[in-house]
Coordinates of C-alpha atoms (C1' of nucleotides) in Angstrom, one line a residue:
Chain A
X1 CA 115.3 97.0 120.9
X2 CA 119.2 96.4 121.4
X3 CA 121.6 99.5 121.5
X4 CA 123.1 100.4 117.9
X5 CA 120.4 98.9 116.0
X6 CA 117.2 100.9 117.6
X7 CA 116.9 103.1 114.0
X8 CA 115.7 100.0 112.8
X9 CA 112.5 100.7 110.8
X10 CA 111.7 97.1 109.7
X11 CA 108.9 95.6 110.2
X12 CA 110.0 92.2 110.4
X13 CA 107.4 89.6 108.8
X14 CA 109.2 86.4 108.6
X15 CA 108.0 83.1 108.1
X16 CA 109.6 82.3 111.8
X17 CA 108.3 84.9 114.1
X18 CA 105.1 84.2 116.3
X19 CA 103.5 87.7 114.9
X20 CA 103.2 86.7 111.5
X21 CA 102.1 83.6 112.5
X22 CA 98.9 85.0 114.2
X23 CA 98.5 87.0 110.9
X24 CA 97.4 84.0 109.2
X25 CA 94.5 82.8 112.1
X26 CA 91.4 83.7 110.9
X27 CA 90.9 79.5 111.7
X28 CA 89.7 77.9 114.9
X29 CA 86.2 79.4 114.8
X30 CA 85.3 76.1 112.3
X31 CA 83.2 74.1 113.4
X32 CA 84.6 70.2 114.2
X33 CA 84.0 68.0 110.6
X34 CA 82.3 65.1 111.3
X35 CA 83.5 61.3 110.5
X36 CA 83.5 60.1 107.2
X37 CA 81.1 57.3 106.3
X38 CA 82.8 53.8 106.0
X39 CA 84.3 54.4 102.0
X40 CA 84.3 57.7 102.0
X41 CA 87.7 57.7 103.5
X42 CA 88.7 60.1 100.5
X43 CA 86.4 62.7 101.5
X44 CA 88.9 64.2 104.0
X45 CA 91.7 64.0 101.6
X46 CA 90.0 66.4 99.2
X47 CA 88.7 68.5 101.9
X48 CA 92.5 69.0 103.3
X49 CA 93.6 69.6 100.2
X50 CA 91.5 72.4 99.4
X51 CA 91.8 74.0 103.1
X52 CA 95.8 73.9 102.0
X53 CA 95.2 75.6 98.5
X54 CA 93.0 78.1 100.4
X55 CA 95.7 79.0 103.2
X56 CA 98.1 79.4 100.2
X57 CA 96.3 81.6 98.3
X58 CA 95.7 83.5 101.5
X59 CA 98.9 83.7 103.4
X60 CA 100.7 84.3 99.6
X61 CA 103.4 82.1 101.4
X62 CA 103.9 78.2 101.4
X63 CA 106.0 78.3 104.6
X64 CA 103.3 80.0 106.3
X65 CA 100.8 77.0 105.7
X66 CA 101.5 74.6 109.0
X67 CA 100.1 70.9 108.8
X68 CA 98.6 72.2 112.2
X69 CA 97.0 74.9 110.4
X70 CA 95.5 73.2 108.0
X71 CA 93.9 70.7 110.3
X72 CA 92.1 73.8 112.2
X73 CA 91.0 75.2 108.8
X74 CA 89.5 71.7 107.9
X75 CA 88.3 71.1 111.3
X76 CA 90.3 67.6 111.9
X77 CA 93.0 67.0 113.9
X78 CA 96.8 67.2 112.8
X79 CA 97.3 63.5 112.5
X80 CA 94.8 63.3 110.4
X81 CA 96.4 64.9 107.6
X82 CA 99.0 61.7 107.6
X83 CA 96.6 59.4 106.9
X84 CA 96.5 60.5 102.9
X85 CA 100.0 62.1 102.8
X86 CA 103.5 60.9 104.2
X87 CA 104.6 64.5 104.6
X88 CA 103.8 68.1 104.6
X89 CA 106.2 68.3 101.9
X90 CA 103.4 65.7 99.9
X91 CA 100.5 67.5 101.1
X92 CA 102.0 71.1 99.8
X93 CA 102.8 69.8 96.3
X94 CA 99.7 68.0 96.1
X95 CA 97.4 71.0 96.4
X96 CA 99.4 73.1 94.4
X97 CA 99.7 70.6 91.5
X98 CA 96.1 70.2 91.5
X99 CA 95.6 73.6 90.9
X100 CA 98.9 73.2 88.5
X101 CA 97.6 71.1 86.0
X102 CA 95.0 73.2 85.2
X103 CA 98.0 75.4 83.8
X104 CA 98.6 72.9 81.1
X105 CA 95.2 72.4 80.4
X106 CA 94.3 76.0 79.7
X107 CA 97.4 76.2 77.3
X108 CA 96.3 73.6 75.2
X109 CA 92.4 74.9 75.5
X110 CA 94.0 78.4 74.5
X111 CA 95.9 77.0 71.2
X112 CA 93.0 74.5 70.0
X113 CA 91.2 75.0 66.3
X114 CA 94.1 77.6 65.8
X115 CA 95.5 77.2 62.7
X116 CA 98.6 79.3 62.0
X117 CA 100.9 78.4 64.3
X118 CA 102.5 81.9 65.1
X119 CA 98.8 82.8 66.3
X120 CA 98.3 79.7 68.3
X121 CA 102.0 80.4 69.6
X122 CA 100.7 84.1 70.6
X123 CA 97.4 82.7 72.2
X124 CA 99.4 80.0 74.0
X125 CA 101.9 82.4 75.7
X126 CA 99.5 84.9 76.7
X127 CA 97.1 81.9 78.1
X128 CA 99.7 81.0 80.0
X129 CA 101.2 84.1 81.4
X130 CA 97.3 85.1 82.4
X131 CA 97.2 82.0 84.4
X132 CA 100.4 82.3 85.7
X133 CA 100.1 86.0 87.3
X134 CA 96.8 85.1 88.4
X135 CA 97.3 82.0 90.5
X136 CA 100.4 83.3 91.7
X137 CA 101.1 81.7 94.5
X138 CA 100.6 78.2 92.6
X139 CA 102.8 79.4 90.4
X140 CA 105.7 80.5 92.8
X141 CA 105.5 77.5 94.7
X142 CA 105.3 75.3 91.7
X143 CA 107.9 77.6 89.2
X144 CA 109.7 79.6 91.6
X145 CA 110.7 77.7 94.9
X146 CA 114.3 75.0 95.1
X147 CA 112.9 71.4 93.8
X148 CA 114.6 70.5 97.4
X149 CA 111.9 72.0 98.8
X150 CA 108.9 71.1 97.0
X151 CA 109.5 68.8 93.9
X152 CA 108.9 65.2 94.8
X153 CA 106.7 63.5 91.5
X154 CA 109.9 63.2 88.4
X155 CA 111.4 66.4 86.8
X156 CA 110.1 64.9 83.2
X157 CA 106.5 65.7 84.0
X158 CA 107.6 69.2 84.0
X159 CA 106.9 70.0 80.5
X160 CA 103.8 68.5 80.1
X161 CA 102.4 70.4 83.7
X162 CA 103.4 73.5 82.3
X163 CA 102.0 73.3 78.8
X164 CA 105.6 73.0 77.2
X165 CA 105.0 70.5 75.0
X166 CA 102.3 72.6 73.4
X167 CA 104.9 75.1 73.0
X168 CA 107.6 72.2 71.4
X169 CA 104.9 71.1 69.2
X170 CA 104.0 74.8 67.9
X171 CA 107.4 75.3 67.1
X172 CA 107.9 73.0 65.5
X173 CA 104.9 72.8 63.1
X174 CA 106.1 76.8 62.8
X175 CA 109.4 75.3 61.3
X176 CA 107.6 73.4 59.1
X177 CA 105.4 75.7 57.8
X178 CA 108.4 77.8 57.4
X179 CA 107.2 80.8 59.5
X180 CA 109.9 80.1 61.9
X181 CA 113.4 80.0 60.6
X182 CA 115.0 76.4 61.0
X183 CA 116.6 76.0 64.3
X184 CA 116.5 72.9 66.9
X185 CA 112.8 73.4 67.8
X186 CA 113.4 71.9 72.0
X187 CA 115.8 74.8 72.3
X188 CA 114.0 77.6 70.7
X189 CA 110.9 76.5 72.9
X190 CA 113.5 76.6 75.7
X191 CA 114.0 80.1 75.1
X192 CA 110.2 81.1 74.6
X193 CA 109.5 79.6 77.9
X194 CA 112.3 81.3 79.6
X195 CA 110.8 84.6 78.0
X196 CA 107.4 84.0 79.1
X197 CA 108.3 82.6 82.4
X198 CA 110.2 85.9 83.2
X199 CA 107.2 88.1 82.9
X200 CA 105.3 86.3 85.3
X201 CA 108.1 85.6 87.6
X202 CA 109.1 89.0 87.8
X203 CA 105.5 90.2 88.6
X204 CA 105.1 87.3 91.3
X205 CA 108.4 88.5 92.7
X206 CA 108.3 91.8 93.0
X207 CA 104.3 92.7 92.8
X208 CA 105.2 96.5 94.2
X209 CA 107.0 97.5 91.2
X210 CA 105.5 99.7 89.1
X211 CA 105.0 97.1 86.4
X212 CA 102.6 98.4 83.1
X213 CA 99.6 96.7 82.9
X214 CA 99.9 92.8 81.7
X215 CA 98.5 92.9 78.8
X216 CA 100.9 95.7 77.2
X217 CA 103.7 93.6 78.5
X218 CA 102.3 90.7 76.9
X219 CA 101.7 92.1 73.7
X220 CA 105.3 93.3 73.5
X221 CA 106.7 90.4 74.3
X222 CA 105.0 88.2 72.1
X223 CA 105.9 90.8 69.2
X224 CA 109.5 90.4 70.3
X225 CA 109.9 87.2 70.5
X226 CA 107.8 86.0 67.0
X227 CA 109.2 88.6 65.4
X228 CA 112.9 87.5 66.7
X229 CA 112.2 83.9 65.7
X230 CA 110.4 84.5 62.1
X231 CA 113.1 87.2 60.6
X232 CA 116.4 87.3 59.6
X233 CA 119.4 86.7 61.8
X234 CA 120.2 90.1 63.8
X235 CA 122.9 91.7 64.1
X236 CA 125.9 90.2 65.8
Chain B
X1 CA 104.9 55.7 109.6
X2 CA 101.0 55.8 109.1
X3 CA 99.4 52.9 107.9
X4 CA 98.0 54.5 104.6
X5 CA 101.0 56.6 103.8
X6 CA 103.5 54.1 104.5
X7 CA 104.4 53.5 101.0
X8 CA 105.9 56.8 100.7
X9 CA 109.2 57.6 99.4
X10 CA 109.3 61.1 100.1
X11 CA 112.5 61.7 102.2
X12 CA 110.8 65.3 103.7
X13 CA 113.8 67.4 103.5
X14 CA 111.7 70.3 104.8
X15 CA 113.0 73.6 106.5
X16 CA 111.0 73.2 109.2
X17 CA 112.2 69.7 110.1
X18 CA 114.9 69.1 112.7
X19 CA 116.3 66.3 110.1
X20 CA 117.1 69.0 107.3
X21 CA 118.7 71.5 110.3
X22 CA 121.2 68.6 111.3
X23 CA 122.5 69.0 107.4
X24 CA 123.6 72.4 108.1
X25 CA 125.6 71.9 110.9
X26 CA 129.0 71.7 110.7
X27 CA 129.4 74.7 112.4
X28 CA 130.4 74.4 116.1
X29 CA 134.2 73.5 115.2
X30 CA 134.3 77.1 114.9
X31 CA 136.6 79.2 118.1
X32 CA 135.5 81.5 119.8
X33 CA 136.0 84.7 118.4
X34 CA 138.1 87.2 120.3
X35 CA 136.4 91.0 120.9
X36 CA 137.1 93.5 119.1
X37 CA 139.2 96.6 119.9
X38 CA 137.3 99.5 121.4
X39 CA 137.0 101.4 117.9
X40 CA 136.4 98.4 115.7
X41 CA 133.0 97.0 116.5
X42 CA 132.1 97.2 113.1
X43 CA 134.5 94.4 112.3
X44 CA 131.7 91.9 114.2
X45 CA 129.2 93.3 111.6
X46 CA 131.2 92.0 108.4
X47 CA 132.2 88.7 110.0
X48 CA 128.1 87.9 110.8
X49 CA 127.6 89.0 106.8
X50 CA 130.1 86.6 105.3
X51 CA 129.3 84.0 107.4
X52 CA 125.5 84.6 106.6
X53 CA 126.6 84.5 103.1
X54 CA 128.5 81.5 103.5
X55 CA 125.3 79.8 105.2
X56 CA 123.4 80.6 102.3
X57 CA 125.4 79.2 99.8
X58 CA 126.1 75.8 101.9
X59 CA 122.3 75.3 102.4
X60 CA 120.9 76.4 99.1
X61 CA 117.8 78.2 101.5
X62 CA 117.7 81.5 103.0
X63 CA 115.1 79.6 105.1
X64 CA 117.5 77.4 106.7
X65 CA 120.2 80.3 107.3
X66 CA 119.5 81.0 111.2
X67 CA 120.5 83.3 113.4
X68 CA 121.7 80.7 115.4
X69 CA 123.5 78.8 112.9
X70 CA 125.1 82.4 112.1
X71 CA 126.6 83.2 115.6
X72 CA 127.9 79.9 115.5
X73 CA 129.2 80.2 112.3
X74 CA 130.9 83.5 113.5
X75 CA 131.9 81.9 117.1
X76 CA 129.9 85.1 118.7
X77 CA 127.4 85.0 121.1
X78 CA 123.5 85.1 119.0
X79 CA 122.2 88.1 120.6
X80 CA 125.3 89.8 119.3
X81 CA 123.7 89.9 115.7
X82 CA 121.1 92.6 116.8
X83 CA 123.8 94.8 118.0
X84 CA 124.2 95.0 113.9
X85 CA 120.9 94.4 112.6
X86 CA 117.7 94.8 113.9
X87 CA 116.0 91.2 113.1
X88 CA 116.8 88.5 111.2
X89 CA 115.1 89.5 107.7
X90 CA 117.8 92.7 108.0
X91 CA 120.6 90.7 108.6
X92 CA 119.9 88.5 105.2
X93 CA 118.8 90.8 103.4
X94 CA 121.9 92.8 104.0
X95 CA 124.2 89.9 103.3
X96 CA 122.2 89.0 100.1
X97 CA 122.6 92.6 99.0
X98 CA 126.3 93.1 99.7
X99 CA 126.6 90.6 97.3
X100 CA 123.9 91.5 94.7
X101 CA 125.1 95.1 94.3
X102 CA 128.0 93.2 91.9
X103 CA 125.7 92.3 89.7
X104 CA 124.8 96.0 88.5
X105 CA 128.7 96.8 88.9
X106 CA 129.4 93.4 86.6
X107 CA 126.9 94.5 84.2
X108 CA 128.4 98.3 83.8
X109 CA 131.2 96.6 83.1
X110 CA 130.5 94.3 80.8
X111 CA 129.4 97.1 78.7
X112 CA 132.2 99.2 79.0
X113 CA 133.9 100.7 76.3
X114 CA 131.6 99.1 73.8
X115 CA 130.0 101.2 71.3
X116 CA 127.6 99.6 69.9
X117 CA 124.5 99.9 71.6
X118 CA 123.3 96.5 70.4
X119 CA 126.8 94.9 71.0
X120 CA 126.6 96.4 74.5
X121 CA 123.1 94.8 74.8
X122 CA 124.4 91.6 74.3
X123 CA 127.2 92.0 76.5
X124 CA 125.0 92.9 79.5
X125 CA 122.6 90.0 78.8
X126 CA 125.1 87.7 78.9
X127 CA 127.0 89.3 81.9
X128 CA 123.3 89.6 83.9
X129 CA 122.6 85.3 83.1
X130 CA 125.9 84.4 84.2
X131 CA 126.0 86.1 87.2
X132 CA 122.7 85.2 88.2
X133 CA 123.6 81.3 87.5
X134 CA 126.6 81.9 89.5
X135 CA 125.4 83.5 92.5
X136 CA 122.4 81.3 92.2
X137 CA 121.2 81.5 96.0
X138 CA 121.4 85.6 96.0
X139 CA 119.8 85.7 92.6
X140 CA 117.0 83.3 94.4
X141 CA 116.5 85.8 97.7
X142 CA 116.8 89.0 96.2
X143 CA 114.9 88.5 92.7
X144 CA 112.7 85.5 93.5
X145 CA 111.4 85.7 97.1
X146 CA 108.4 87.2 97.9
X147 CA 108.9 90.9 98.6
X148 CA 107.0 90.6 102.1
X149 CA 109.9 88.2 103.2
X150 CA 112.6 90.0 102.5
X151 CA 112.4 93.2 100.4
X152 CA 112.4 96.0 102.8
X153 CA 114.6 98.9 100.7
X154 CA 112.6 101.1 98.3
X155 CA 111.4 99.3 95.5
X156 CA 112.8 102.0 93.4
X157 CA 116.1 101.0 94.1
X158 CA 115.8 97.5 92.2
X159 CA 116.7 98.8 88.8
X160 CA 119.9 100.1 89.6
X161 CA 121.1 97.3 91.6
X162 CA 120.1 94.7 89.0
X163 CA 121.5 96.5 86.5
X164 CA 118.1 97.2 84.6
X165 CA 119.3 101.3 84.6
X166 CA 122.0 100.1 82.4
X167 CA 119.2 98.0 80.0
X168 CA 117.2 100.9 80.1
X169 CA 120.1 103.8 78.6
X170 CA 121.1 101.0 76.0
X171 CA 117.6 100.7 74.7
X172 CA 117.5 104.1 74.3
X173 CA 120.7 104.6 72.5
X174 CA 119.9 101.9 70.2
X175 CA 116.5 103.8 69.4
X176 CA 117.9 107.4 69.0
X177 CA 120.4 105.1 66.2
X178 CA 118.1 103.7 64.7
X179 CA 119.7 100.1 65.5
X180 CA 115.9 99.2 67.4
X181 CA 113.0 99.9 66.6
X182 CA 111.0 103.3 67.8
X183 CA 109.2 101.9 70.9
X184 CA 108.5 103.1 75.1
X185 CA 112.3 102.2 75.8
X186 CA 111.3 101.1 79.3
X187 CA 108.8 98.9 78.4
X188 CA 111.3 97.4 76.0
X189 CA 113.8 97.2 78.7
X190 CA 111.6 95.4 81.1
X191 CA 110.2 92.7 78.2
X192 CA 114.1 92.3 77.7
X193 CA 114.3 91.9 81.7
X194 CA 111.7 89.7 81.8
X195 CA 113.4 87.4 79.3
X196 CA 117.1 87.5 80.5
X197 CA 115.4 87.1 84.1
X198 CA 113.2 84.2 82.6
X199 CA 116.5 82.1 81.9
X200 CA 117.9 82.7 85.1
X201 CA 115.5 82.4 87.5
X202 CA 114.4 78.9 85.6
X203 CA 117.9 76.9 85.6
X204 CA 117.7 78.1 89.7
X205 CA 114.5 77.1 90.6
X206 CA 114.8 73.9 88.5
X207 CA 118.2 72.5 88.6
X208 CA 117.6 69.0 87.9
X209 CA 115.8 69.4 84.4
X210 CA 118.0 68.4 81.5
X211 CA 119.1 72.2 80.5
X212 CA 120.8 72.7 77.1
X213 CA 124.5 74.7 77.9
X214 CA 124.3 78.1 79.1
X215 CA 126.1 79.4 76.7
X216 CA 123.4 77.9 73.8
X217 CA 120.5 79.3 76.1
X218 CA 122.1 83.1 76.0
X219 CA 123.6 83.0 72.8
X220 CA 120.0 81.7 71.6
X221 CA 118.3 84.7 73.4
X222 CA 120.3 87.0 72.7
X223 CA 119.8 86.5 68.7
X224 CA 116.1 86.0 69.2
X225 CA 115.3 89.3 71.4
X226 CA 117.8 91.5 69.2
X227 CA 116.9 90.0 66.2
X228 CA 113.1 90.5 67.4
X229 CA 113.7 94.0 68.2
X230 CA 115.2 95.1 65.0
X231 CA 113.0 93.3 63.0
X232 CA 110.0 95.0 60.7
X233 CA 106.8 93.8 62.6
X234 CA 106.6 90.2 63.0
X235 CA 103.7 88.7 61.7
X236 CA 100.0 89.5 63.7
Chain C
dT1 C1' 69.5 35.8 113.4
dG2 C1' 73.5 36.4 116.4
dT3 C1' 78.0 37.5 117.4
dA4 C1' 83.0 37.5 117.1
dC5 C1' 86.2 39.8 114.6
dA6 C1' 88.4 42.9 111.2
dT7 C1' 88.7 47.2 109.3
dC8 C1' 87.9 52.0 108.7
dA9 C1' 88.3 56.8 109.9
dG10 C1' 89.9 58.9 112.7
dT11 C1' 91.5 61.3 117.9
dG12 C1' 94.3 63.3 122.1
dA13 C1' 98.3 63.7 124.2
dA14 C1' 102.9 64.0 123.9
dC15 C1' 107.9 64.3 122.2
dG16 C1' 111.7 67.0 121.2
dC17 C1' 113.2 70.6 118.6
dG18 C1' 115.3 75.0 117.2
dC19 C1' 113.9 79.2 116.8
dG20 C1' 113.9 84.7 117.2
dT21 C1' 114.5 87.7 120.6
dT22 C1' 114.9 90.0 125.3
dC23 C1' 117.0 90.8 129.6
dA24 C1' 120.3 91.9 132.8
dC25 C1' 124.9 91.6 133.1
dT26 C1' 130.3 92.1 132.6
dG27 C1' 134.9 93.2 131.8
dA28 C1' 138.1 95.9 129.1
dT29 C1' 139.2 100.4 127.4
dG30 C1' 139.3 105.2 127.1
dT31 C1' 138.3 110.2 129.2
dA32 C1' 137.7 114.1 132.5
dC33 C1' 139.2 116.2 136.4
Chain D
dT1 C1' 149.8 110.6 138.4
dG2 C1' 145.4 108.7 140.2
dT3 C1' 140.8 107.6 140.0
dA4 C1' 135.8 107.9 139.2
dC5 C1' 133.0 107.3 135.5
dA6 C1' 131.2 106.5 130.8
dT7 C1' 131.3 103.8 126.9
dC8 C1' 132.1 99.9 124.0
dA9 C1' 131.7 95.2 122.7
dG10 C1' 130.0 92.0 123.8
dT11 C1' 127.8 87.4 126.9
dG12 C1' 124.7 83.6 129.2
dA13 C1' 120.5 82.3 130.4
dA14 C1' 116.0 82.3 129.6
dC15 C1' 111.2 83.1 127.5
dG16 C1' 107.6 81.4 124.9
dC17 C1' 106.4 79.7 120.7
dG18 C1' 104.6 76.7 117.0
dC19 C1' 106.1 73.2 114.7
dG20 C1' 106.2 68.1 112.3
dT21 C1' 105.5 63.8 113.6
dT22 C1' 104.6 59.5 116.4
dC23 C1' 102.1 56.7 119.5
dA24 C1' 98.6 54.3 121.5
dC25 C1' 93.9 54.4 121.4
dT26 C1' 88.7 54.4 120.1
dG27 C1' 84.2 54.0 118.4
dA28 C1' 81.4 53.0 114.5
dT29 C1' 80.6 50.0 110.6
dG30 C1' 80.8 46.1 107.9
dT31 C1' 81.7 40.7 107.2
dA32 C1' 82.2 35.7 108.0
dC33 C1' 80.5 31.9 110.1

DNA sequence: TGTACATCAGTGAACGCGCGTTCACTGATGTAC
DNA sequence: TGTACATCAGTGAACGCGCGTTCACTGATGTAC
């Protein structure tokens, strides 16, 4: 502890120190996987996968999750893990967008044999905010962290991931229907996914806040935003 | 390259690889600072903050802001950071702060002088998304980081620095007027966080997708959560 | 049926790196007597 | 006015670490002739 700074009361958890690396070692005590039968070559891919996902969800941070790491978890060794992907990079998006996909998935499950389309929007967003707080980490790494970091597959898959083009369609059918005032319908589902997106992300981000339980926040925000888009222009 | 994986394309710009460190380095041009005069040690400490700062917005990653890269940056010695801070998470969360503090001060004044409380609403909404698309990499560490990584003030203190004290009086105003509907002001002021925050935090973390103006996007929400609020109950 | 060969599914050791932090120190500047 | 001492504002070298990745290899399993 240096001179001026010894008040320091921080605990100093970061991604780069050796302490909070041994944090995260509940590992080595697997056993050694044995070898893969001559096709099954794709057995190890899922199983490094899911040893990733796990580490994720446990650490609650994607630079905490080392290619060495996940090699003792899966009971292989570290080169192993570039034998089904080019770079830890790959292998991190991978196992989140596996999880990912589900996200879209339950959003459509959420809105289907709905007929009004204000309720299926109101089922969608709160389907999708559930999701989103509870597979947090997914969701950070996936929603929340620089595309530099972790984006490799095309930005224009986004959308579809993330159960946006539910949304768009909604909206649109809304506008139809006439229960949503006429507007470009990309741009208002822009806005509702911005809206929806900021509950979880806040949560995510700041999980120590004293934040009211979800589903109040949900309700209200649903409310707000439906009854933005359906009445008359505000005031301004 | 692996035999399976050599079809990659990924070009592994991760922060843990020594290729993505070379990027950052145009730093060691930088003289050698002279020392300070016996009563102004404290100039050291603001020279490390801006040049942590600058790091941070040359890299686009708090994770790829090091010490190292900041005494060289500085043309100081590294050990003479923890004569200021007491570990590296400090030392950026400090810097990140120094500059985040604006954004409540930006947001008070964007309200200024404005009487109507629904006028002044806007005005902060659209002063709080500007700011945080401007100042994206702050906006990313301070409001989109995982608290464990580098929150370490009181929680409590968040709302005041983000401005969200400011949302909160507003809301009330509004209510005692009559302008917004009767409602728990704070959970209206964090739904109306949540969406302002949503905006922000998804043009950071998603650069590259094909995002309608800014101006559109607030102008947009802005109508749809003031209109929402004022509104008679949507329908549900 | 035998056997040379190719392929598959990996492994162990090593490379080189930059990192956060600590340690013992140093020279200049002020202060007490 | 001199000088011993304390303090300030740092420095240089080193520690130990875990990392991502590459390299050359190995043993088991299938396949062609």
């Amino acid at each position: 502890v240096s001179r001026r700074a010894a008040d320091a009361t921080t605990a100093s958890s970061r991604s780069r120190s050796s302490a909070s690396r041994r944090t995260a070692s509940a590992d080595e005590a697997r056993p050694r996987r044995t070898r893969a039968k001559r096709g099954q070559g794709d057995q190890l891919r899922e199983q490094i996968l899911d040893a990733t996902y796990e580490l994720l969800v446990e650490t609650g941070d994607a630079d905490r999750v080392s290619t060495r790491a996940v090699a003792r978890r899966v009971g292989c060794s570290s080169p192993a893990l570039y034998l089904h992907f080019p770079d830890r990079a790959s292998l991190l998006w991978a196992a989140c967008n596996r999880q990912f996909v589900k996200l879209g998935d339950v959003v459509r499950l959420a809105v289907e044999g709905i007929d009004d389309p204000i309720d299926a929007l109101q089922a969608a967003g709160r389907a999708y905010i559930t999701f989103g707080v509870e597979h947090a980490e997914e969701y950070r790494v996936m929603m929340m962290t620089p595309e530099t970091v972790v984006w490799n597959p095309p930005i224009e898959d986004l959308p579809g991931e993330a159960g946006f083009d539910v949304l768009h369609q909604l909206i649109e059918r809304a506008m139809a229907d006439g229960a949503l005032r006429d507007d470009d319908p990309s741009l208002v589902a822009l806005s509702v996914w911005a809206a929806v997106h900021g509950i979880v992300a806040l949560r995510i981000a700041k999980p120590s806040f004293d934040w009211p339980p979800l589903e109040d926040d949900i309700d209200r925000m649903i409310r707000l935003v439906t009854g933005g888009l359906a009445g008359s222009t505000g005031s301004s």
